mmCIF file of C-alpha atoms in Angstrom:
data_model
loop_
_atom_site.group_PDB
_atom_site.id
_atom_site.type_symbol
_atom_site.label_atom_id
_atom_site.label_comp_id
_atom_site.label_asym_id
_atom_site.label_seq_id
_atom_site.Cartn_x
_atom_site.Cartn_y
_atom_site.Cartn_z
ATOM 1 C CA MET A 1 0.069 0.187 0.029
ATOM 2 C CA ARG A 2 1.403 3.556 -0.791
ATOM 3 C CA ILE A 3 0.590 6.004 1.681
ATOM 4 C CA LEU A 4 1.189 9.774 1.035
ATOM 5 C CA HIS A 5 2.230 11.312 4.523
ATOM 6 C CA THR A 6 2.064 14.942 5.284
ATOM 7 C CA SER A 7 1.064 17.418 8.427
ATOM 8 C CA ASP A 8 1.061 20.422 9.709
ATOM 9 C CA TRP A 9 -0.400 22.387 7.430
ATOM 10 C CA HIS A 10 -1.186 25.694 9.272
ATOM 11 C CA LEU A 11 -3.935 26.818 7.244
ATOM 12 C CA GLY A 12 -4.330 30.664 7.813
ATOM 13 C CA ARG A 13 -1.030 31.257 9.174
ATOM 14 C CA SER A 14 0.909 34.121 7.839
ATOM 15 C CA PHE A 15 5.013 34.304 7.575
ATOM 16 C CA HIS A 16 5.864 37.697 9.093
ATOM 17 C CA ARG A 17 3.106 39.682 7.749
ATOM 18 C CA VAL A 18 3.523 37.847 4.721
ATOM 19 C CA ASN A 19 -0.049 35.914 3.196
ATOM 20 C CA LEU A 20 0.598 32.635 2.640
ATOM 21 C CA LEU A 21 -2.607 31.982 1.636
ATOM 22 C CA THR A 22 -1.677 31.489 -2.222
ATOM 23 C CA ALA A 23 1.708 29.488 -1.274
ATOM 24 C CA GLN A 24 -0.638 27.066 0.394
ATOM 25 C CA ARG A 25 -3.197 26.907 -2.348
ATOM 26 C CA GLU A 26 -0.084 25.815 -4.142
ATOM 27 C CA PHE A 27 0.691 23.499 -1.554
ATOM 28 C CA ILE A 28 -2.598 21.590 -1.959
ATOM 29 C CA ASP A 29 -2.393 21.449 -5.751
ATOM 30 C CA HIS A 30 1.178 19.659 -5.459
ATOM 31 C CA LEU A 31 -0.436 17.098 -2.856
ATOM 32 C CA VAL A 32 -3.159 16.445 -4.989
ATOM 33 C CA THR A 33 -1.303 16.122 -7.742
ATOM 34 C CA THR A 34 1.354 13.789 -6.353
ATOM 35 C CA ALA A 35 -1.829 11.477 -4.963
ATOM 36 C CA ARG A 36 -2.777 10.598 -8.344
ATOM 37 C CA GLU A 37 0.386 10.725 -10.470
ATOM 38 C CA ARG A 38 2.406 8.714 -7.949
ATOM 39 C CA GLU A 39 -0.749 6.833 -7.361
ATOM 40 C CA ALA A 40 -1.307 6.749 -3.574
ATOM 41 C CA ASP A 41 -3.483 4.614 -2.101
ATOM 42 C CA ALA A 42 -4.130 6.802 0.895
ATOM 43 C CA VAL A 43 -3.142 10.058 2.207
ATOM 44 C CA VAL A 44 -2.505 10.861 5.964
ATOM 45 C CA VAL A 45 -2.753 14.338 7.275
ATOM 46 C CA ALA A 46 -1.260 14.045 10.854
ATOM 47 C CA GLY A 47 -2.481 17.276 12.704
ATOM 48 C CA ASP A 48 -2.864 21.174 13.011
ATOM 49 C CA VAL A 49 -4.712 21.381 9.451
ATOM 50 C CA TYR A 50 -5.600 24.848 10.564
ATOM 51 C CA ASP A 51 -3.330 27.602 12.329
ATOM 52 C CA ARG A 52 -6.090 28.623 14.757
ATOM 53 C CA ALA A 53 -9.312 27.052 16.936
ATOM 54 C CA VAL A 54 -10.918 29.613 14.914
ATOM 55 C CA PRO A 55 -9.598 29.958 11.406
ATOM 56 C CA PRO A 56 -9.957 33.039 8.955
ATOM 57 C CA LEU A 57 -13.053 32.623 6.434
ATOM 58 C CA ALA A 58 -10.318 32.322 3.353
ATOM 59 C CA ALA A 59 -8.577 29.334 4.960
ATOM 60 C CA VAL A 60 -12.093 27.175 5.956
ATOM 61 C CA GLU A 61 -12.718 27.856 1.979
ATOM 62 C CA LEU A 62 -9.504 26.377 0.996
ATOM 63 C CA PHE A 63 -9.809 23.131 3.831
ATOM 64 C CA ASP A 64 -13.112 22.977 1.974
ATOM 65 C CA ASP A 65 -11.426 23.098 -1.633
ATOM 66 C CA ALA A 66 -8.995 20.102 -0.822
ATOM 67 C CA LEU A 67 -11.579 18.096 0.834
ATOM 68 C CA HIS A 68 -13.691 18.092 -2.404
ATOM 69 C CA ARG A 69 -10.379 17.393 -4.594
ATOM 70 C CA LEU A 70 -8.939 14.520 -2.575
ATOM 71 C CA ALA A 71 -12.938 12.990 -2.571
ATOM 72 C CA GLU A 72 -12.905 13.794 -6.374
ATOM 73 C CA LEU A 73 -9.364 11.862 -6.459
ATOM 74 C CA GLY A 74 -11.025 8.969 -4.958
ATOM 75 C CA VAL A 75 -8.121 8.522 -2.579
ATOM 76 C CA PRO A 76 -9.128 7.604 0.615
ATOM 77 C CA THR A 77 -7.886 10.641 3.196
ATOM 78 C CA VAL A 78 -7.328 9.958 6.946
ATOM 79 C CA MET A 79 -6.953 13.360 9.015
ATOM 80 C CA ILE A 80 -6.443 14.005 12.697
ATOM 81 C CA SER A 81 -6.830 17.261 14.536
ATOM 82 C CA GLY A 82 -3.277 19.215 15.904
ATOM 83 C CA ASN A 83 -3.141 21.336 18.813
ATOM 84 C CA HIS A 84 -3.408 24.373 17.039
ATOM 85 C CA ASP A 85 -7.025 22.943 15.657
ATOM 86 C CA SER A 86 -10.180 22.994 17.586
ATOM 87 C CA ALA A 87 -11.342 19.144 17.868
ATOM 88 C CA ARG A 88 -14.411 19.675 17.642
ATOM 89 C CA ARG A 89 -14.830 22.303 14.950
ATOM 90 C CA LEU A 90 -12.484 19.995 12.522
ATOM 91 C CA GLY A 91 -14.492 17.317 13.010
ATOM 92 C CA VAL A 92 -18.133 19.129 12.255
ATOM 93 C CA GLY A 93 -19.979 17.118 9.602
ATOM 94 C CA ALA A 94 -17.025 13.717 10.174
ATOM 95 C CA GLY A 95 -19.971 11.346 9.832
ATOM 96 C CA LEU A 96 -21.216 12.943 6.336
ATOM 97 C CA ILE A 97 -17.962 13.653 5.041
ATOM 98 C CA GLU A 98 -16.493 10.020 5.868
ATOM 99 C CA ARG A 99 -19.210 8.497 2.983
ATOM 100 C CA ALA A 100 -16.724 10.704 0.266
ATOM 101 C CA GLY A 101 -13.404 8.820 1.580
ATOM 102 C CA VAL A 102 -12.403 11.643 3.889
ATOM 103 C CA HIS A 103 -11.936 10.610 7.844
ATOM 104 C CA LEU A 104 -11.669 13.394 10.373
ATOM 105 C CA ARG A 105 -10.801 11.535 13.488
ATOM 106 C CA THR A 106 -10.919 14.287 16.019
ATOM 107 C CA ASP A 107 -12.628 12.519 19.096
ATOM 108 C CA PRO A 108 -9.595 10.826 21.535
ATOM 109 C CA ALA A 109 -12.430 7.867 22.805
ATOM 110 C CA GLU A 110 -12.510 7.266 18.978
ATOM 111 C CA CYS A 111 -8.811 6.468 18.789
ATOM 112 C CA ALA A 112 -8.783 2.587 18.601
ATOM 113 C CA THR A 113 -11.897 2.374 15.875
ATOM 114 C CA PRO A 114 -9.815 2.326 12.642
ATOM 115 C CA VAL A 115 -10.535 3.161 9.176
ATOM 116 C CA VAL A 116 -9.108 -0.407 7.420
ATOM 117 C CA LEU A 117 -8.242 -0.183 3.854
ATOM 118 C CA ASP A 118 -7.138 -3.479 1.611
ATOM 119 C CA ASP A 119 -4.971 -3.896 -0.623
ATOM 120 C CA ALA A 120 -3.576 -6.641 -2.429
ATOM 121 C CA HIS A 121 -1.797 -8.118 1.137
ATOM 122 C CA GLY A 122 -4.672 -7.848 2.775
ATOM 123 C CA ALA A 123 -6.167 -5.294 5.476
ATOM 124 C CA VAL A 124 -4.399 -2.156 6.688
ATOM 125 C CA ALA A 125 -5.984 -0.601 9.973
ATOM 126 C CA PHE A 126 -5.134 3.491 10.022
ATOM 127 C CA TYR A 127 -5.504 4.604 13.467
ATOM 128 C CA GLY A 128 -6.123 7.841 14.214
ATOM 129 C CA LEU A 129 -4.679 9.506 17.409
ATOM 130 C CA PRO A 130 -5.593 13.371 17.461
ATOM 131 C CA TYR A 131 -3.770 15.719 19.680
ATOM 132 C CA LEU A 132 -4.065 14.450 23.565
ATOM 133 C CA GLU A 133 -4.590 17.435 25.937
ATOM 134 C CA PRO A 134 -3.382 15.305 29.100
ATOM 135 C CA ARG A 135 -5.680 17.153 31.495
ATOM 136 C CA LEU A 136 -8.744 16.797 28.834
ATOM 137 C CA VAL A 137 -8.385 13.345 27.750
ATOM 138 C CA ARG A 138 -6.680 11.697 31.378
ATOM 139 C CA GLU A 139 -10.618 10.491 32.185
ATOM 140 C CA THR A 140 -11.746 9.473 28.857
ATOM 141 C CA LEU A 141 -8.758 7.356 27.892
ATOM 142 C CA ASP A 142 -8.251 5.887 31.877
ATOM 143 C CA ALA A 143 -4.859 6.994 31.711
ATOM 144 C CA PRO A 144 -2.822 6.546 35.220
ATOM 145 C CA ALA A 145 -1.066 10.469 35.159
ATOM 146 C CA ALA A 146 -1.878 13.551 33.229
ATOM 147 C CA GLY A 147 1.160 13.539 31.217
ATOM 148 C CA HIS A 148 1.968 13.277 27.420
ATOM 149 C CA THR A 149 3.512 9.877 27.770
ATOM 150 C CA ALA A 150 0.832 8.382 29.873
ATOM 151 C CA VAL A 151 -2.051 9.605 27.667
ATOM 152 C CA LEU A 152 -0.182 8.534 24.272
ATOM 153 C CA ASP A 153 0.236 5.233 26.338
ATOM 154 C CA ALA A 154 -3.244 4.680 26.914
ATOM 155 C CA ALA A 155 -4.399 5.060 23.781
ATOM 156 C CA MET A 156 -2.028 2.633 22.001
ATOM 157 C CA ARG A 157 -3.215 0.169 24.587
ATOM 158 C CA ARG A 158 -6.582 0.840 23.093
ATOM 159 C CA VAL A 159 -5.070 0.534 19.776
ATOM 160 C CA ARG A 160 -3.482 -2.792 20.375
ATOM 161 C CA ALA A 161 -6.514 -4.644 21.653
ATOM 162 C CA ASP A 162 -8.491 -3.339 18.698
ATOM 163 C CA LEU A 163 -5.867 -4.831 16.581
ATOM 164 C CA ALA A 164 -5.466 -8.201 18.365
ATOM 165 C CA THR A 165 -9.065 -8.607 17.301
ATOM 166 C CA ARG A 166 -8.241 -8.387 13.525
ATOM 167 C CA PRO A 167 -7.519 -11.219 11.051
ATOM 168 C CA PRO A 168 -3.986 -12.282 11.226
ATOM 169 C CA GLY A 169 -1.412 -10.352 8.855
ATOM 170 C CA THR A 170 -3.616 -6.913 9.304
ATOM 171 C CA ARG A 171 -1.016 -4.266 9.413
ATOM 172 C CA ALA A 172 -1.664 -1.287 11.759
ATOM 173 C CA VAL A 173 -0.768 2.673 11.135
ATOM 174 C CA VAL A 174 -0.981 4.830 13.026
ATOM 175 C CA LEU A 175 -1.076 9.002 13.179
ATOM 176 C CA ALA A 176 -0.223 10.863 16.162
ATOM 177 C CA HIS A 177 0.280 14.260 17.087
ATOM 178 C CA ALA A 178 2.826 14.521 19.274
ATOM 179 C CA PHE A 179 6.769 15.618 20.615
ATOM 180 C CA VAL A 180 8.607 12.116 20.297
ATOM 181 C CA THR A 181 11.669 12.294 22.341
ATOM 182 C CA GLY A 182 14.497 12.828 19.722
ATOM 183 C CA GLY A 183 12.701 14.920 17.209
ATOM 184 C CA ALA A 184 14.530 18.283 16.318
ATOM 185 C CA VAL A 185 12.104 21.430 16.986
ATOM 186 C CA SER A 186 11.760 25.231 15.264
ATOM 187 C CA ASP A 187 10.226 28.308 16.441
ATOM 188 C CA SER A 188 7.204 27.645 14.995
ATOM 189 C CA GLU A 189 5.957 25.117 17.207
ATOM 190 C CA ARG A 190 3.534 25.817 19.901
ATOM 191 C CA ASP A 191 4.560 24.609 23.059
ATOM 192 C CA ILE A 192 2.987 21.672 24.654
ATOM 193 C CA SER A 193 4.935 21.387 27.804
ATOM 194 C CA VAL A 194 1.906 22.951 29.670
ATOM 195 C CA GLY A 195 0.293 19.198 30.156
ATOM 196 C CA GLY A 196 3.505 18.152 31.798
ATOM 197 C CA VAL A 197 6.890 17.247 29.788
ATOM 198 C CA ALA A 198 6.348 17.427 26.526
ATOM 199 C CA SER A 199 8.125 14.259 24.664
ATOM 200 C CA VAL A 200 6.987 10.884 25.075
ATOM 201 C CA PRO A 201 9.456 7.968 24.141
ATOM 202 C CA ALA A 202 9.020 6.433 20.436
ATOM 203 C CA GLU A 203 8.824 3.114 22.512
ATOM 204 C CA VAL A 204 4.915 4.227 23.233
ATOM 205 C CA PHE A 205 4.453 3.000 19.467
ATOM 206 C CA ASP A 206 6.029 -0.347 19.733
ATOM 207 C CA GLY A 207 4.140 -2.552 17.397
ATOM 208 C CA VAL A 208 2.852 -1.244 14.481
ATOM 209 C CA ASP A 209 3.945 -0.699 10.865
ATOM 210 C CA TYR A 210 4.108 3.040 10.411
ATOM 211 C CA VAL A 211 4.070 5.895 12.678
ATOM 212 C CA ALA A 212 2.610 8.927 10.873
ATOM 213 C CA LEU A 213 3.479 11.991 13.063
ATOM 214 C CA GLY A 214 2.843 15.543 13.035
ATOM 215 C CA HIS A 215 3.797 18.795 15.546
ATOM 216 C CA LEU A 216 7.443 18.929 14.467
ATOM 217 C CA HIS A 217 7.650 21.003 11.337
ATOM 218 C CA GLY A 218 11.049 19.380 9.900
ATOM 219 C CA CYS A 219 10.887 16.534 8.077
ATOM 220 C CA GLN A 220 12.771 13.498 9.893
ATOM 221 C CA THR A 221 13.122 9.960 10.507
ATOM 222 C CA LEU A 222 13.290 8.548 14.320
ATOM 223 C CA THR A 223 13.377 5.216 13.325
ATOM 224 C CA GLU A 224 12.457 3.540 9.830
ATOM 225 C CA ARG A 225 8.913 3.148 10.825
ATOM 226 C CA ILE A 226 8.383 6.683 12.955
ATOM 227 C CA ARG A 227 8.874 9.649 10.948
ATOM 228 C CA TYR A 228 7.322 13.369 10.836
ATOM 229 C CA SER A 229 6.653 14.698 7.419
ATOM 230 C CA GLY A 230 7.083 18.360 8.707
ATOM 231 C CA SER A 231 5.103 21.319 7.317
ATOM 232 C CA PRO A 232 5.238 21.822 3.848
ATOM 233 C CA LEU A 233 6.019 25.276 4.297
ATOM 234 C CA ALA A 234 8.179 27.027 6.314
ATOM 235 C CA TYR A 235 6.763 29.115 9.656
ATOM 236 C CA SER A 236 9.746 30.909 10.973
ATOM 237 C CA PHE A 237 13.339 31.556 9.824
ATOM 238 C CA SER A 238 14.399 28.855 12.316
ATOM 239 C CA GLU A 239 13.349 26.941 9.313
ATOM 240 C CA ALA A 240 15.539 28.504 6.673
ATOM 241 C CA THR A 241 17.577 24.892 6.042
ATOM 242 C CA HIS A 242 14.946 22.667 6.020
ATOM 243 C CA ARG A 243 13.920 20.470 2.982
ATOM 244 C CA LYS A 244 10.106 20.886 2.809
ATOM 245 C CA SER A 245 8.516 17.545 1.638
ATOM 246 C CA MET A 246 6.007 14.733 2.421
ATOM 247 C CA TRP A 247 6.862 10.817 2.843
ATOM 248 C CA LEU A 248 5.641 7.950 -0.068
ATOM 249 C CA VAL A 249 5.459 5.401 1.946
ATOM 250 C CA GLU A 250 5.201 1.542 0.642
ATOM 251 C CA LEU A 251 4.257 -0.789 3.258
ATOM 252 C CA GLY A 252 4.867 -4.307 2.219
ATOM 253 C CA PRO A 253 2.910 -7.417 3.236
ATOM 254 C CA ALA A 254 3.215 -8.790 6.656
ATOM 255 C CA ASP A 255 6.220 -10.741 7.106
ATOM 256 C CA THR A 256 4.219 -12.743 9.580
ATOM 257 C CA GLY A 257 0.572 -14.499 9.542
ATOM 258 C CA GLU A 258 0.669 -13.742 13.708
ATOM 259 C CA GLY A 259 -1.500 -10.832 13.451
ATOM 260 C CA MET A 260 -0.886 -8.377 16.365
ATOM 261 C CA GLY A 261 0.648 -5.641 14.427
ATOM 262 C CA THR A 262 3.710 -6.602 14.984
ATOM 263 C CA GLY A 263 5.327 -3.961 12.849
ATOM 264 C CA SER A 264 7.104 -6.588 10.933
ATOM 265 C CA SER A 265 6.037 -5.596 7.336
ATOM 266 C CA ALA A 266 8.321 -4.741 4.693
ATOM 267 C CA LEU A 267 8.708 -0.657 4.376
ATOM 268 C CA SER A 268 9.947 1.941 1.934
ATOM 269 C CA ALA A 269 9.877 5.921 2.513
ATOM 270 C CA GLU A 270 10.665 8.377 -0.363
ATOM 271 C CA ARG A 271 10.757 12.051 0.386
ATOM 272 C CA VAL A 272 8.378 14.234 -1.933
ATOM 273 C CA ASP A 273 9.843 18.158 -2.364
ATOM 274 C CA CYS A 274 7.065 20.808 -1.776
ATOM 275 C CA PRO A 275 6.931 23.672 -3.613
ATOM 276 C CA VAL A 276 8.945 26.320 -2.383
ATOM 277 C CA PRO A 277 7.209 30.046 -2.183
ATOM 278 C CA ARG A 278 10.445 32.026 -1.838
ATOM 279 C CA PRO A 279 13.923 30.776 -0.054
ATOM 280 C CA LEU A 280 14.508 31.761 3.564
ATOM 281 C CA ALA A 281 17.977 33.344 4.408
ATOM 282 C CA ARG A 282 19.641 34.517 7.574
ATOM 283 C CA ILE A 283 21.815 37.064 6.870
ATOM 284 C CA ARG A 284 24.499 38.623 10.153
ATOM 285 C CA GLY A 285 27.005 41.317 10.076
ATOM 286 C CA ARG A 286 27.989 45.123 9.477
ATOM 287 C CA ILE A 287 25.368 47.239 7.131
ATOM 288 C CA GLU A 288 28.214 47.810 5.390
ATOM 289 C CA ASP A 289 29.556 44.381 4.648
ATOM 290 C CA LEU A 290 26.060 42.765 4.112
ATOM 291 C CA LEU A 291 25.406 45.467 1.085
ATOM 292 C CA ALA A 292 28.614 45.040 -0.390
ATOM 293 C CA ASP A 293 29.507 41.142 -0.127
ATOM 294 C CA PRO A 294 29.046 39.730 -3.554
ATOM 295 C CA GLY A 295 28.538 36.044 -1.872
ATOM 296 C CA LEU A 296 25.211 37.201 -0.259
ATOM 297 C CA ALA A 297 23.389 37.516 -4.116
ATOM 298 C CA ARG A 298 22.008 34.427 -3.741
ATOM 299 C CA HIS A 299 19.869 36.017 -1.354
ATOM 300 C CA GLU A 300 18.705 39.015 -3.019
ATOM 301 C CA ASP A 301 15.159 37.358 -3.894
ATOM 302 C CA ALA A 302 14.686 35.679 -0.764
ATOM 303 C CA TRP A 303 12.746 36.453 2.885
ATOM 304 C CA VAL A 304 15.388 37.919 4.838
ATOM 305 C CA GLU A 305 16.116 38.134 8.439
ATOM 306 C CA ALA A 306 19.313 40.602 9.122
ATOM 307 C CA THR A 307 21.138 40.857 11.941
ATOM 308 C CA LEU A 308 23.146 43.991 12.412
ATOM 309 C CA THR A 309 26.739 43.614 14.635
ATOM 310 C CA ASP A 310 27.567 47.537 14.003
ATOM 311 C CA PRO A 311 28.584 48.771 17.268
ATOM 312 C CA VAL A 312 26.759 52.578 16.620
ATOM 313 C CA ARG A 313 23.438 51.697 15.373
ATOM 314 C CA PRO A 314 23.461 52.794 11.645
ATOM 315 C CA GLN A 315 20.932 55.160 10.110
ATOM 316 C CA GLU A 316 17.615 53.971 8.293
ATOM 317 C CA PRO A 317 18.802 50.301 8.296
ATOM 318 C CA MET A 318 15.705 49.069 6.850
ATOM 319 C CA ALA A 319 15.591 51.430 3.923
ATOM 320 C CA ARG A 320 19.188 50.631 2.984
ATOM 321 C CA LEU A 321 18.797 46.767 3.188
ATOM 322 C CA THR A 322 15.754 46.983 1.512
ATOM 323 C CA ARG A 323 17.521 48.297 -1.566
ATOM 324 C CA ARG A 324 19.578 45.181 -1.933
ATOM 325 C CA PHE A 325 17.577 42.685 -0.092
ATOM 326 C CA PRO A 326 13.803 44.081 -0.945
ATOM 327 C CA HIS A 327 11.985 41.125 0.771
ATOM 328 C CA VAL A 328 13.886 41.846 4.495
ATOM 329 C CA LEU A 329 11.223 41.000 6.726
ATOM 330 C CA THR A 330 12.643 41.424 10.016
ATOM 331 C CA LEU A 331 16.067 43.361 11.406
ATOM 332 C CA ALA A 332 17.335 42.776 14.725
ATOM 333 C CA PHE A 333 20.799 44.367 16.223
ATOM 334 C CA ASP A 334 23.425 42.627 18.215
ATOM 335 C CA PRO A 335 26.401 45.136 18.706
ATOM 336 C CA GLU A 336 29.911 43.597 18.844
ATOM 337 C CA ARG A 337 31.327 44.355 22.033
ATOM 338 C CA PRO A 338 34.811 44.281 23.758
ATOM 339 C CA PRO A 339 35.043 40.865 25.704
ATOM 340 C CA GLU A 340 35.409 43.097 28.693
ATOM 341 C CA ASP A 341 32.260 45.244 28.536
ATOM 342 C CA PRO A 342 32.425 47.510 30.834
ATOM 343 C CA LEU A 343 28.989 48.102 29.780
ATOM 344 C CA ALA A 344 27.270 45.227 29.817
ATOM 345 C CA SER A 345 26.424 45.812 33.637
ATOM 346 C CA TYR A 346 25.004 48.830 32.689
ATOM 347 C CA ALA A 347 21.784 48.671 35.189
ATOM 348 C CA ARG A 348 24.062 48.286 38.217
ATOM 349 C CA ARG A 349 26.646 50.940 37.014
ATOM 350 C CA LEU A 350 23.329 53.536 37.571
ATOM 351 C CA ARG A 351 23.295 52.925 41.047
ATOM 352 C CA GLY A 352 24.621 56.612 42.928
ATOM 353 C CA ARG A 353 24.739 58.435 39.685
ATOM 354 C CA ASP A 354 22.834 61.750 38.940
ATOM 355 C CA ASP A 355 20.761 62.484 36.087
ATOM 356 C CA GLN A 356 23.398 64.102 33.700
ATOM 357 C CA GLN A 357 25.741 61.221 34.561
ATOM 358 C CA ILE A 358 23.014 58.395 33.220
ATOM 359 C CA ALA A 359 22.359 60.245 30.768
ATOM 360 C CA GLU A 360 25.666 60.066 29.476
ATOM 361 C CA ASP A 361 26.383 56.650 30.410
ATOM 362 C CA PHE A 362 23.015 55.806 28.270
ATOM 363 C CA VAL A 363 24.836 57.644 25.118
ATOM 364 C CA ALA A 364 27.637 55.704 25.057
ATOM 365 C CA HIS A 365 25.800 51.959 25.863
ATOM 366 C CA VAL A 366 23.958 52.816 22.468
ATOM 367 C CA ARG A 367 26.628 53.493 20.930
ATOM 368 C CA GLY A 368 28.941 50.927 21.498
ATOM 369 C CA GLY A 369 31.321 52.938 24.455
ATOM 370 C CA ARG A 370 32.062 55.998 22.384
ATOM 371 C CA GLY A 371 30.087 58.696 25.136
ATOM 372 C CA PRO A 372 28.988 61.996 24.547
ATOM 373 C CA ASP A 373 31.627 65.070 23.355
ATOM 374 C CA ALA A 374 31.481 68.446 25.284
ATOM 375 C CA ALA A 375 28.440 70.245 22.926
ATOM 376 C CA GLU A 376 26.496 67.235 23.306
ATOM 377 C CA ARG A 377 27.024 66.897 26.896
ATOM 378 C CA THR A 378 25.753 70.832 27.171
ATOM 379 C CA VAL A 379 22.663 69.663 25.416
ATOM 380 C CA LEU A 380 21.880 66.874 27.977
ATOM 381 C CA GLY A 381 22.438 69.453 30.708
ATOM 382 C CA ASP A 382 20.063 72.002 29.135
ATOM 383 C CA ALA A 383 17.489 69.302 28.358
ATOM 384 C CA LEU A 384 17.316 68.051 31.881
ATOM 385 C CA GLU A 385 17.340 71.595 33.523
ATOM 386 C CA ALA A 386 14.600 72.329 31.123
ATOM 387 C CA VAL A 387 12.902 69.284 32.256
ATOM 388 C CA ARG A 388 13.666 70.103 36.205
ATOM 389 C CA THR A 389 12.517 73.615 35.397
ATOM 390 C CA GLU A 390 9.033 72.663 34.093
ATOM 391 C CA GLU A 391 8.365 69.958 36.994
ATOM 392 C CA ASN A 392 8.918 72.736 39.542
ATOM 393 C CA GLY A 393 6.536 74.960 37.553
ATOM 394 C CA ALA A 394 4.145 72.014 37.826
ATOM 395 C CA GLY A 395 4.348 71.706 41.648
ATOM 396 C CA ARG A 396 4.013 75.546 42.375
ATOM 397 C CA ASP A 397 0.654 75.568 39.970
ATOM 398 C CA ALA A 398 -0.184 72.849 42.473
ATOM 399 C CA GLY A 399 0.587 73.914 45.540
ATOM 400 C CA VAL A 400 2.993 71.923 46.345
ATOM 401 C CA GLY A 401 6.364 73.189 47.506
ATOM 402 C CA THR A 402 5.428 76.647 48.446
ATOM 403 C CA GLY A 403 6.779 76.803 52.208
ATOM 404 C CA GLY A 404 5.525 73.347 52.677
ATOM 405 C CA THR A 405 2.069 74.120 52.457
ATOM 406 C CA GLU A 406 -0.493 72.512 50.425
ATOM 407 C CA GLY A 407 -2.724 74.529 48.026
ATOM 408 C CA THR A 408 -6.254 74.521 47.546
ATOM 409 C CA ARG A 409 -8.710 72.292 45.573
#
């Protein structure tokens, strides 16, 4: 059986204020085309279909279009909800949609009710484990504790119990949305550690033929049978080096007739690249170097995250960078400092200093150590004196500071 594994679409998400709806629509086109041309027998989507619980209308319309196109293709599709999705909203109409061959699995109580598909070698049972928030599903799953490992282990016990009732040689595929130990994280995944220790051991999934994971945005292989597809698009600059793709998994016949989902079927997996709307680049250095370096020419059409290391903040840095890199999206400053920087403890140096000294220290701080000259010190002194004069005038107007008495109100 040929299975196309994807996850983490995050429909409705933007990239640093850049609308990604067009890129997401191109990915759906690519998904449908790949399923058709590579003759996939099933498509699995391992959670985070949407980017937030109440997605924008345009994202809902795109999802609706994806459902229609997958149904028209005639390729059975199994989807689970992720931690970004509203499980109840995503699952609305699941019974009706299932008649079209699209199977939404959003209810933790139904995690042991598989979608069973057949190929030339027998049955394959697809078990959908939606994102399991420990505090909310502990009682539903009879888990011994409210932790991620405990609830996933309880869900997998139910899966194995159901699998034990299936005919010998039945193969098992599990969809799960979780942080499995050994996975590499990026900046764009929402933290799920609020429910206890976030990661779960891969051994939780022992005994099944393939585990299609979602949640982490980098495509990665934890074991031959446990893989993340990653997100089809980059959603943070920490993913600049990611190769965005899907897994095309070939699941062969079981090597044993004992059943019980021993995870002994033949398996191979191929990465299928996703379209890239625009490459990402992270550049760092002094602004003059970034503007002149010929080696950075390859990034001129990329979405750029620039970090300037100039000791003194340059004037109009974004405007100047944009002339060479028109798609600069973020700009940060990390000034170069001497190893023994006397300004590193700036807050501590304020103690015991008067306003003039504090102001001069601040100027030196933002300039990387170069303090004000004589003329600038005069300007600072005049400004501070003007503020004090204004404050004293305000106090007299309020009747305070005139011989120690308070005025009438």
